[in-house]
Coordinates of C-alpha atoms and ligand atoms in Angstrom, one line a residue:
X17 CA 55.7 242.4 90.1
X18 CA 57.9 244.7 91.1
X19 CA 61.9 244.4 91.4
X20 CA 63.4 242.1 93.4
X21 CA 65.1 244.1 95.8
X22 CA 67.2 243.7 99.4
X23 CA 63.7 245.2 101.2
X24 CA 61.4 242.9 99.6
X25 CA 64.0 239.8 100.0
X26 CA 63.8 240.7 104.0
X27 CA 59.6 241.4 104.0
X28 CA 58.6 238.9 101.9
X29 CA 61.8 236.5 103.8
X30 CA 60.3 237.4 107.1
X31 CA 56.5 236.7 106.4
X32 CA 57.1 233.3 104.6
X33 CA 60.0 232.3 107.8
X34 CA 56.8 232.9 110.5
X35 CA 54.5 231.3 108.5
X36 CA 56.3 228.2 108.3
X37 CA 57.9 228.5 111.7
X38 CA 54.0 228.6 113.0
X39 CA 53.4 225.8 110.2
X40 CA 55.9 223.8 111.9
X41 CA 54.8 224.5 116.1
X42 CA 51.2 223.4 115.5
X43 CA 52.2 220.0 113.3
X44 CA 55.2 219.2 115.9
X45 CA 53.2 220.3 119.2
X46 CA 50.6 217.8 117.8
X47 CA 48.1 219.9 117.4
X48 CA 47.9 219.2 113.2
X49 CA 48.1 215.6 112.0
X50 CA 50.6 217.0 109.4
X51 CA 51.9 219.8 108.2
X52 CA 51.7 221.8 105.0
X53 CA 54.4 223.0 103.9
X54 CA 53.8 223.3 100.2
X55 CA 51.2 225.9 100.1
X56 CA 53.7 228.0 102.0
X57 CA 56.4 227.5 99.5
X58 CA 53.7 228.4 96.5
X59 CA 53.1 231.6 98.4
X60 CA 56.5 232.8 98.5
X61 CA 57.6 232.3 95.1
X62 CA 59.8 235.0 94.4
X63 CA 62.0 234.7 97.1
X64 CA 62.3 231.2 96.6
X65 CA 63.5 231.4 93.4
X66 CA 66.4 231.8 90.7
X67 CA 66.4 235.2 90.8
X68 CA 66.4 235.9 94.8
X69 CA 69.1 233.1 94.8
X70 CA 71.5 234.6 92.2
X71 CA 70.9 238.1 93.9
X72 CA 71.9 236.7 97.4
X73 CA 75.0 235.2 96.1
X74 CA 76.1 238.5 94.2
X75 CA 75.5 240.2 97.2
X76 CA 77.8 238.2 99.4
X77 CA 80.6 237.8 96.7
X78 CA 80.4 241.5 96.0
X79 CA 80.5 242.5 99.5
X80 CA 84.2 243.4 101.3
X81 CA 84.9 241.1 103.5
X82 CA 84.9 242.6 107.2
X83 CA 82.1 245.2 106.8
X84 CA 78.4 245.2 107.9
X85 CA 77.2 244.5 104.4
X86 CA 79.7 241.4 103.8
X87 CA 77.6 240.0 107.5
X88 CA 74.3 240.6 106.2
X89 CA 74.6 239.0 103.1
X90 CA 76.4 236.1 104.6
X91 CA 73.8 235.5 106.9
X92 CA 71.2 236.0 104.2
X93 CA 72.7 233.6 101.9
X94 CA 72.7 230.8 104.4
X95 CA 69.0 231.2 104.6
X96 CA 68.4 231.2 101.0
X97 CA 70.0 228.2 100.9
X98 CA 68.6 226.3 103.7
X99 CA 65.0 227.7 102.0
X100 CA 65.7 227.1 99.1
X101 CA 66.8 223.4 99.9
X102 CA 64.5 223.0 101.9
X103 CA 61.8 224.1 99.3
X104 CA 62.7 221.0 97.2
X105 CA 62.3 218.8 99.9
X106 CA 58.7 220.2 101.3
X107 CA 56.7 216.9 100.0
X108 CA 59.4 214.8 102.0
X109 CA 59.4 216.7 105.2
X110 CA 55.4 216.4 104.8
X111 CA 55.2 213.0 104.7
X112 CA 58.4 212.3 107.3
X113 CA 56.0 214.7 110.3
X114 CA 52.8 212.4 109.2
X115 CA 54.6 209.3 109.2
X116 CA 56.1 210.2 113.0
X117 CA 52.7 211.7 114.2
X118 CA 51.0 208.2 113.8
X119 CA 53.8 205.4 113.6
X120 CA 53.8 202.7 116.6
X121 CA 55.9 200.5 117.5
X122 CA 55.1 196.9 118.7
X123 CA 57.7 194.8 120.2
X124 CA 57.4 190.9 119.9
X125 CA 55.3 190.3 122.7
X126 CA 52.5 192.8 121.5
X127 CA 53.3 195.6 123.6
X128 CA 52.3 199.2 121.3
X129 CA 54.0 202.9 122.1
X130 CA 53.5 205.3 119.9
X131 CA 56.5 206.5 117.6
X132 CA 57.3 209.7 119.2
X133 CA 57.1 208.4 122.9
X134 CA 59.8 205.3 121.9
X135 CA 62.7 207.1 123.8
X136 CA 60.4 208.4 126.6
X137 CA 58.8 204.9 127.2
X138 CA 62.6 203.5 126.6
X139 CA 63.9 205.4 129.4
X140 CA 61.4 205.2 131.7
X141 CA 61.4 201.3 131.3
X142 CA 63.5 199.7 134.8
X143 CA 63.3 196.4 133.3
X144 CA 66.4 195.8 131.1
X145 CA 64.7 192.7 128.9
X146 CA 61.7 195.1 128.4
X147 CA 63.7 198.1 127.4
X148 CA 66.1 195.8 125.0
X149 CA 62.6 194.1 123.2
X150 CA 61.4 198.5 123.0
X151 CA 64.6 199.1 121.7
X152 CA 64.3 196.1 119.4
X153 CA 60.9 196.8 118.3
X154 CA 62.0 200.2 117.4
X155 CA 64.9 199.7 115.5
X156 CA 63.1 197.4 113.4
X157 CA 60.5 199.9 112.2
X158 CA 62.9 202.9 111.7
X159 CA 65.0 200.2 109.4
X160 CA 61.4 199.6 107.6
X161 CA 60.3 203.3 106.9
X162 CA 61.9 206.0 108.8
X163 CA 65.7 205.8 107.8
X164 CA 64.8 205.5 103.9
X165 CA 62.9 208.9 104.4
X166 CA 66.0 210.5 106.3
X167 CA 68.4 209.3 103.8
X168 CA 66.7 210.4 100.9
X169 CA 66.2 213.8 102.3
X170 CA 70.1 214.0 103.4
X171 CA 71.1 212.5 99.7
X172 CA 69.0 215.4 97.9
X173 CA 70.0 217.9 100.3
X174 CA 73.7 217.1 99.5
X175 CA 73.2 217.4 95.8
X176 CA 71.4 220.4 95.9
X177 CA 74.1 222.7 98.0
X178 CA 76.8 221.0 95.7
X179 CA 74.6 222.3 92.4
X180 CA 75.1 226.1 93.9
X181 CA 77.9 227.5 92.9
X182 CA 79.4 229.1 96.3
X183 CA 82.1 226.9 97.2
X184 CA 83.9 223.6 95.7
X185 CA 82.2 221.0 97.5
X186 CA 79.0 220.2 100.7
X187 CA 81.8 220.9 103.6
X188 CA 83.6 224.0 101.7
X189 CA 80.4 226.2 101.4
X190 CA 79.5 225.5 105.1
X191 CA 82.8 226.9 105.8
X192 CA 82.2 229.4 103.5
X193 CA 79.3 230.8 104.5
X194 CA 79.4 230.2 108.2
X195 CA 82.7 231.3 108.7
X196 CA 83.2 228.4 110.8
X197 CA 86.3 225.2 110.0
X198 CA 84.8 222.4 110.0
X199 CA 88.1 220.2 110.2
X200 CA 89.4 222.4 112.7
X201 CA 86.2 221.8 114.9
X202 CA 87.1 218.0 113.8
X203 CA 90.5 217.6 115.5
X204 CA 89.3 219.6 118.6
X205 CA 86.3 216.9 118.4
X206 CA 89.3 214.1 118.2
X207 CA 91.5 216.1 121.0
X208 CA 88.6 215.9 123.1
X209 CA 88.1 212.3 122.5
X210 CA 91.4 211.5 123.5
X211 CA 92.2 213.8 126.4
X212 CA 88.8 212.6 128.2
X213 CA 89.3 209.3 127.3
X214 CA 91.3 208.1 130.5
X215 CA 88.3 209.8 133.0
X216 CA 85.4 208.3 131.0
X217 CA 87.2 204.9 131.4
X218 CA 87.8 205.8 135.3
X219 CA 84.0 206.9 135.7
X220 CA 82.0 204.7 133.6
X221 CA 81.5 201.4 135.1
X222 CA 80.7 202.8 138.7
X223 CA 78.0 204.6 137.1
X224 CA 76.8 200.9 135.2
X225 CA 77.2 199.0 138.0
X226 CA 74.6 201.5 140.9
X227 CA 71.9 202.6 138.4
X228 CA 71.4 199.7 136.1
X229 CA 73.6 196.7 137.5
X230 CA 75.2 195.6 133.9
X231 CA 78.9 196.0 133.1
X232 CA 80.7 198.4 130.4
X233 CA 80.1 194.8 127.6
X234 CA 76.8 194.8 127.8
X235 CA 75.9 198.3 127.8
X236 CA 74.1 199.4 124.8
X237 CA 72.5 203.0 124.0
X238 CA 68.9 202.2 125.4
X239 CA 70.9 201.3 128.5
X240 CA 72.4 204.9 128.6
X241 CA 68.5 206.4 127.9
X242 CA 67.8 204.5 131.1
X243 CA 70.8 205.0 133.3
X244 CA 70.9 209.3 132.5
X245 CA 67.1 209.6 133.0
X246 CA 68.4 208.8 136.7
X247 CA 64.7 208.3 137.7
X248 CA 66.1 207.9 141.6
X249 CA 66.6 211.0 141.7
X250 CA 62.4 211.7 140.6
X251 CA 61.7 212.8 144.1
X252 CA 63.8 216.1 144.0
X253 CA 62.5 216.9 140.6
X254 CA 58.4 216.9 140.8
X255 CA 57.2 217.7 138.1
X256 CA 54.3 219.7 139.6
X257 CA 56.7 222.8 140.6
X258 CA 58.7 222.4 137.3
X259 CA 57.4 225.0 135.8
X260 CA 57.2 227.5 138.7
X261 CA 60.7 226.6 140.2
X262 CA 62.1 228.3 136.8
X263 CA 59.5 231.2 136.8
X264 CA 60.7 231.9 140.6
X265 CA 64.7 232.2 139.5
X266 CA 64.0 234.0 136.3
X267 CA 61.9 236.3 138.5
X268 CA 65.0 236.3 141.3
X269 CA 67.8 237.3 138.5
X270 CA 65.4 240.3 137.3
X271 CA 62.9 238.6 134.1
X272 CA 59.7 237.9 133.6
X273 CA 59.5 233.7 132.6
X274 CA 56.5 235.2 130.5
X275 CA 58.3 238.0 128.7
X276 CA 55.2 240.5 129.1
X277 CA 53.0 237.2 127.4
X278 CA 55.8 237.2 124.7
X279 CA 56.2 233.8 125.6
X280 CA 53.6 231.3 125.2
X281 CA 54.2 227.8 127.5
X282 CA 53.0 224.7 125.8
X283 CA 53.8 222.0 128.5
X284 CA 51.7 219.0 129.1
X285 CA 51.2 215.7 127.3
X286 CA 49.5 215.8 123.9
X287 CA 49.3 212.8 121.1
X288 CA 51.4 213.1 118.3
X289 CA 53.4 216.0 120.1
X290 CA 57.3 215.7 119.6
X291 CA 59.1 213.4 122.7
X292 CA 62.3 216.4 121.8
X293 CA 61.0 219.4 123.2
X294 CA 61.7 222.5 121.4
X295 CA 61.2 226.8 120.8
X296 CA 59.4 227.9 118.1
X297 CA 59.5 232.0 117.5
X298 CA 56.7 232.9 115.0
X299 CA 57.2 236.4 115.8
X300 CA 60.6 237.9 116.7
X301 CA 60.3 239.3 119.4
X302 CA 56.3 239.2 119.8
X303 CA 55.2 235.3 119.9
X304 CA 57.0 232.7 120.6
X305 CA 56.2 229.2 121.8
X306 CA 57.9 226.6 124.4
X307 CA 57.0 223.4 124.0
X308 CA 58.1 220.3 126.5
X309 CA 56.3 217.0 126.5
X310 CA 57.0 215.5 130.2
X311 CA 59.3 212.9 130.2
X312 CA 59.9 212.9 133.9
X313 CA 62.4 213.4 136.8
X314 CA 65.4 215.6 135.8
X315 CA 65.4 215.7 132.5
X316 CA 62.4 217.5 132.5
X317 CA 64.1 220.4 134.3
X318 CA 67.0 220.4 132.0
X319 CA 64.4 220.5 129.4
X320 CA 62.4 223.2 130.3
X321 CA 65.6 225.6 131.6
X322 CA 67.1 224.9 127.6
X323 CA 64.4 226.0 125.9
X324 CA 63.6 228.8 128.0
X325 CA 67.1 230.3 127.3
X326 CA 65.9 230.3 123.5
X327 CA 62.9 231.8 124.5
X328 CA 63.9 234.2 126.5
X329 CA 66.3 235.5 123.5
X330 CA 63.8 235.7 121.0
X331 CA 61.5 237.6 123.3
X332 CA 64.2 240.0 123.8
X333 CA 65.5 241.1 120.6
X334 CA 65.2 244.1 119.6
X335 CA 61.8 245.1 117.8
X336 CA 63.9 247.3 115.5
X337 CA 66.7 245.3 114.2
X338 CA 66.4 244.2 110.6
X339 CA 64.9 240.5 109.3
X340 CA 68.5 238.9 109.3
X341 CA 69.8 239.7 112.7
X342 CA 66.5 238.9 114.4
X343 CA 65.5 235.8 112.7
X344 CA 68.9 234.2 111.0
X345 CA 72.0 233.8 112.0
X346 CA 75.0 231.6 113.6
X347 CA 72.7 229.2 116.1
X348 CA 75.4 228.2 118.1
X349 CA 74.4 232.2 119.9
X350 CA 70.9 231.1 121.0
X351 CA 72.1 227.6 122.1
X352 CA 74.7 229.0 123.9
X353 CA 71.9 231.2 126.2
X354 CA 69.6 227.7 126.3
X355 CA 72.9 225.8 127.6
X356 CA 73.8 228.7 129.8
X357 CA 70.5 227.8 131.8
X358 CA 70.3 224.3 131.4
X359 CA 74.2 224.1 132.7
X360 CA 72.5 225.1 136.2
X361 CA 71.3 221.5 136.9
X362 CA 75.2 221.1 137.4
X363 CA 75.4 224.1 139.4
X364 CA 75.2 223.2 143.4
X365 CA 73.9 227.0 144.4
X366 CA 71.1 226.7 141.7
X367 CA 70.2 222.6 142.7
X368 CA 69.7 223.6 146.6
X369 CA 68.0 226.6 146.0
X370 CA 65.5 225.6 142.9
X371 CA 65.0 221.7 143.6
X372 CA 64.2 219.2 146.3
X373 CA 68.0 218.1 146.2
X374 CA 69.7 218.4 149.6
X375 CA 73.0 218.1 151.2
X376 CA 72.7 214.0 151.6
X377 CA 72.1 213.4 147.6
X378 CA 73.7 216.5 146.3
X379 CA 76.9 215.4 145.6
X380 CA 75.9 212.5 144.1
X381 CA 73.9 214.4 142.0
X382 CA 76.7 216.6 141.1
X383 CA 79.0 213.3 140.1
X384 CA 76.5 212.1 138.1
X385 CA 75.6 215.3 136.3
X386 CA 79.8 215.3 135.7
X387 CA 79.4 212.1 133.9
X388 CA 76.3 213.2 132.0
X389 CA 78.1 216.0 130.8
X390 CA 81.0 213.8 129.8
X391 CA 78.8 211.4 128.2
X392 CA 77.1 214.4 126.0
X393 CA 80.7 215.8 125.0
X394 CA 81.5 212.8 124.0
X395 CA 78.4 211.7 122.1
X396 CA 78.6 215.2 120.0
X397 CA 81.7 215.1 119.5
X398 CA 81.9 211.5 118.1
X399 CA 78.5 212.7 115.7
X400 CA 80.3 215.4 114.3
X401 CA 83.3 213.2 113.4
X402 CA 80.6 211.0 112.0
X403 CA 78.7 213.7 109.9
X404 CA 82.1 215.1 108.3
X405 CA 82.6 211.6 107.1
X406 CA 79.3 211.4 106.1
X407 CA 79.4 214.8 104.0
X408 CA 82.6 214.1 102.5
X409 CA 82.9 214.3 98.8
X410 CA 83.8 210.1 98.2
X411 CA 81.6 209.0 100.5
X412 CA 79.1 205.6 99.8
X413 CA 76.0 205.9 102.2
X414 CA 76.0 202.7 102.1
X415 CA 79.0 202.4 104.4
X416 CA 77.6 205.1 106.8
X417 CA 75.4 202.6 109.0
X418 CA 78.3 200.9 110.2
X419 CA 80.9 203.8 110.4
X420 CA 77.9 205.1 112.5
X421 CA 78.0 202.4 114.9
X422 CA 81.3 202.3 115.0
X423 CA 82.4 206.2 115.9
X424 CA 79.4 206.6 118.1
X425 CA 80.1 202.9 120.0
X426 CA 84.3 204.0 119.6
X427 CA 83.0 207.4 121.7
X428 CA 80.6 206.8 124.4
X429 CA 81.4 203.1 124.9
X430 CA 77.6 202.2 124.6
X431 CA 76.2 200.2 121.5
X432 CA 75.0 202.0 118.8
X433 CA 72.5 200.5 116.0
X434 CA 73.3 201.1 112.9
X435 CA 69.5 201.3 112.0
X436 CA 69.9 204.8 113.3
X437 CA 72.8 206.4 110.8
X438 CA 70.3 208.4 109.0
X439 CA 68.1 208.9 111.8
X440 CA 70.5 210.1 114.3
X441 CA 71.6 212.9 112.5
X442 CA 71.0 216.6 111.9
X443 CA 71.4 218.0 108.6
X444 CA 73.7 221.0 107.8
X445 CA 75.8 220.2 110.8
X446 CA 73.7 221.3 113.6
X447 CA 75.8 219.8 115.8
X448 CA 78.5 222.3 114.9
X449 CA 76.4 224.6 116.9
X450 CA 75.9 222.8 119.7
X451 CA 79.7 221.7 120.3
X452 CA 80.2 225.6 119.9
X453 CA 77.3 226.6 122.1
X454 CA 79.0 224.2 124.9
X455 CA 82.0 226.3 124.4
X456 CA 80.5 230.0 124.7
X457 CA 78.4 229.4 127.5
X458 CA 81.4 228.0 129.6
X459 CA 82.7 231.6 129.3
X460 CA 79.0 233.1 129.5
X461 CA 79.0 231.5 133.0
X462 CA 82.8 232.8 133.7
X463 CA 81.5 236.3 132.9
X464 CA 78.5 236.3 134.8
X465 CA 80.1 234.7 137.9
X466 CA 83.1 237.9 137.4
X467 CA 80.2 240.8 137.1
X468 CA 77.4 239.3 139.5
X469 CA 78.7 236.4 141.4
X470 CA 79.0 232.8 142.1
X471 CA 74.7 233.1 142.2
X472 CA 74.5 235.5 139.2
X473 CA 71.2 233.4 138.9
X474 CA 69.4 234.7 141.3
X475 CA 70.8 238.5 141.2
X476 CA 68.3 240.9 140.1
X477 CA 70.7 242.8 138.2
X478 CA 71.9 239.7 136.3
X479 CA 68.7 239.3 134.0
X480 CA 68.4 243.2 132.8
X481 CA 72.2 243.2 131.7
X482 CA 72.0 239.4 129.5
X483 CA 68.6 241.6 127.5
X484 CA 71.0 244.7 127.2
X485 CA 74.2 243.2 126.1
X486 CA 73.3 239.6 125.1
X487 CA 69.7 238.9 123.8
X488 CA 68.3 242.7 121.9
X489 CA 71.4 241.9 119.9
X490 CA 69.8 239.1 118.1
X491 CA 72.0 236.4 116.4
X492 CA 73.8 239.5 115.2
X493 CA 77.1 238.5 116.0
X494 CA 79.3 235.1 115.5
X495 CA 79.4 232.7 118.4
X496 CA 83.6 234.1 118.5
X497 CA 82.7 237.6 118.2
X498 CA 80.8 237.5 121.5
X499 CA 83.1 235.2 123.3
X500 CA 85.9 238.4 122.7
X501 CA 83.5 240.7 123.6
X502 CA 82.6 239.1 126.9
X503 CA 85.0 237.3 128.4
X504 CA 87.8 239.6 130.4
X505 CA 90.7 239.0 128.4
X506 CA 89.0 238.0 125.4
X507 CA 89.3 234.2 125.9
X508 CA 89.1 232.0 122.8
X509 CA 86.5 228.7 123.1
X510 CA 87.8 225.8 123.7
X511 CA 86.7 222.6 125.6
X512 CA 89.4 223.3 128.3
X513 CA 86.9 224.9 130.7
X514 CA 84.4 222.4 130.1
X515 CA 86.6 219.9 131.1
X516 CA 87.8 221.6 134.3
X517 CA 84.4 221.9 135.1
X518 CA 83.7 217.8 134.2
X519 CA 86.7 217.4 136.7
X520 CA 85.3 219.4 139.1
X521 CA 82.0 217.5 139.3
X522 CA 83.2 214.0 139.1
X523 CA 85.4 215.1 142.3
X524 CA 82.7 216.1 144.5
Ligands
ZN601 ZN1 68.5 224.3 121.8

């Protein structure tokens, strides 16, 4: 075997990332009972192992801070240890996707729903004592068998980024290596909490009171799956021009929905196929899937315009840019182009034009998407308070559950379940990248509204410039990097737009 060098650490990285990315679409989209993940492991020894892990972190410690190389190897360091975490942990993630795929549920009175359709059928459900014996039902089994798995996989992954030797402790090599501050995020997270706390108060029992007739005490978080699915609203969302509503904007602003067949749709119902929809790239830029399970009504659009952002980015990069900038990277980028769209369901031009809304129930709409939005911030922002807790360095799991319930209950007002800690939670502070995301498109949409207007959405010009200057880049760049480069006046992120825009909304 020859040397381990930086080509064959990007090659053999890039073959082994598609094969388990594809690995991953067919088990999730339901189209594999499980997945196999070892096999893919095996195959990709040697840059799975000791030696591609001490090269990486040489690499990043010997670059200079600042320069081209110093990016690379920070952004190939962060995979390696995500991989090779990840490698350990292949027998668990195996069994967690079988266990999902076939789990059901059964509530006290007999009723069955499969595992994956829980939140769907808990949404969907317009009797409250139904939707309470779902939630129940549910609950119960994750308590059983799914929240062991979770907290097993969150313990080992814990101890094995503390055993590399990068940074002192779990939180310190994050920062480290993404170049992010996790406790600065955490007092904007806090900041946020506080300065919205006075409109939540103001907005949230109206909202209670019209869609589900309960008050602020008895509202619990099946309550809020029921009240933002907002299935009144079903009639201006069908889902039988979902998919070509989108198509017809994306073809309005200058894009093809199908990226030249780069993009593959996977949207219809499917056993064992994920409830969260997601993008899977197995090919950068060449082949990548969408996949959306119907839910129904609005969140179905919301849905589908997401994911498209991330698909439209990773059918866009640049065939020529190397392993790292087209596959890895900060993942706040590419949420930040899948919130960009999905932030046009609060966007009055984009509803009138795109959906079956109309001037008697759009401002209703508007106010309710405010409070959604609200909701959201809030919800992220009390998990990533949560997770940093969780992460730190004295911290007994056992406590979690109910430091769980209580931050997430303490932020969006509606009860948590503490059967959920482990559950509700993505590893290696994915929600990091959301809270960010939130942040860059806010000044995405600024930007676009300063170079093609308030209806940048449907300008022809709008899509060919956000290929050029934002997608062929990749994940290249940091989330901050592009905000400067952007915004006019190179704005900072913050949450202050988002909550002029909240404002805005809830004063329709
Ligand atoms: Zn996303």
């Amino acid at each position: 075997m020859s040397a381990l060098t930086l080509q064959v650490l990007r090659d053999e990285g890039q073959a082994f990332t598609e094969d388990l990315s594809r690995e991953g679409y067919l088990a999730h989209s339901g189209q594999k009972p499980s997945a196999e993940f070892q096999p893919i492991y095996d195959r990709y020894k040697r840059v799975l192992g000791r030696e591609a892990l001490e090269f990486t972190v040489d690499l990043f410690k010997s670059e200079v801070p600042g320069s081209e190389e110093h990016r690379r190897a920070r952004l190939l360091l962060e995979w390696q240890l995500e991989s090779q975490a990840s490698q350990s942990l292949a027998g668990l993630d195996e069994r967690e996707i079988a266990w999902e795929s076939s789990a059901v549920i059964q509530t006290s009175e007999g009723r069955q729903v499969q595992y994956q359709a829980a939140a769907i059928a808990i949404a969907n459900e317009k009797d409250r004592d139904q939707r309470i014996l779902l939630d129940e039902a549910r609950a119960k089994l994750i308590e059983a068998e799914h929240a062991p798995m979770r907290l097993e996989r969150l313990q080992r992954e814990k101890e094995y980024i503390e055993s590399v030797d990068v940074a002192s402790g779990y939180n310190e090599t994050f920062d480290a290596i993404t170049g992010m501050s996790l406790k600065a995020l955490a007092a904007e997270c806090a900041a946020f909490l506080r300065d919205t706390q006075s409109m939540w108060d103001d907005t949230l029992p109206a909202h209670l009171r019209r869609s589900l007739g309960i008050t602020r005490a008895q509202a619990t978080r099946a309550d809020a799956l029921a009240l933002l699915r907002a299935s009144e609203y079903d009639a201006a969302f069908p889902g039988s021009t979902l998919q070509a509503s989108v198509a017809r904007q994306l073809t309005e602003m200058g894009l093809d929905a199908g990226a030249n067949g780069r993009i593959i749709y996977d949207i219809g119902d499917r056993p064992g196929k994920r409830s969260r929809a997601f993008c899977a790239p197995t090919r950068v830029p060449q082949e990548v899937y969408l996949v959306l399970r119907p839910h129904g009504g609005q969140n179905d659009y919301t849905t589908l315009l997401h994911e498209t952002g991330h698909a439209l980015h990773f059918a866009n990069v640049r065939e020529d840019l190397p392993f790292e900038y087209r596959w890895l990277g900060d993942n706040s980028v590419t949420e930040s182009y899948a919130m960009l769209f999905d932030h046009r369901m609060k966007d009055k031009g984009w509803l009138l034009r795109y959906t079956e809304l109309n001037k008697n129930n759009i401002d209703a709409f508007l106010r309710l998407s405010g409070f959604e939005e609200l909701h959201y911030l809030r919800r992220y922002c009390g998990k990533l308070l949560y997770e940093v807790e969780a992460y730190g360095d004295n911290t007994d799991w056992r406590s979690l559950p109910d430091c769980y319930v209580e931050t997430l209950t303490r932020a969006t007002t509606f009860q948590y379940r503490t059967a959920d800690a482990f559950v509700d939670f993505d590893p290696r502070y994915y929600c990091t990248r959301y809270l960010r995301a939130w942040q860059l498109q806010s000044l995405l949409n600024e930007s676009l509204v300063s170079r093609f207007d308030i209806d940048w959405f449907r300008n022809p010009a709008a899509g060919p410039w956000m290929i050029e200057e934002l997608w062929s880049e990749g994940q290249r760049e940091t989330a901050e990097e592009i905000a400067t480069r952007i915004s006019s006046g190179g704005s900072a992120m913050s949450f202050a737009p988002l909550i002029r825009n909240i404002e805005n909304l809830l004063a329709t």
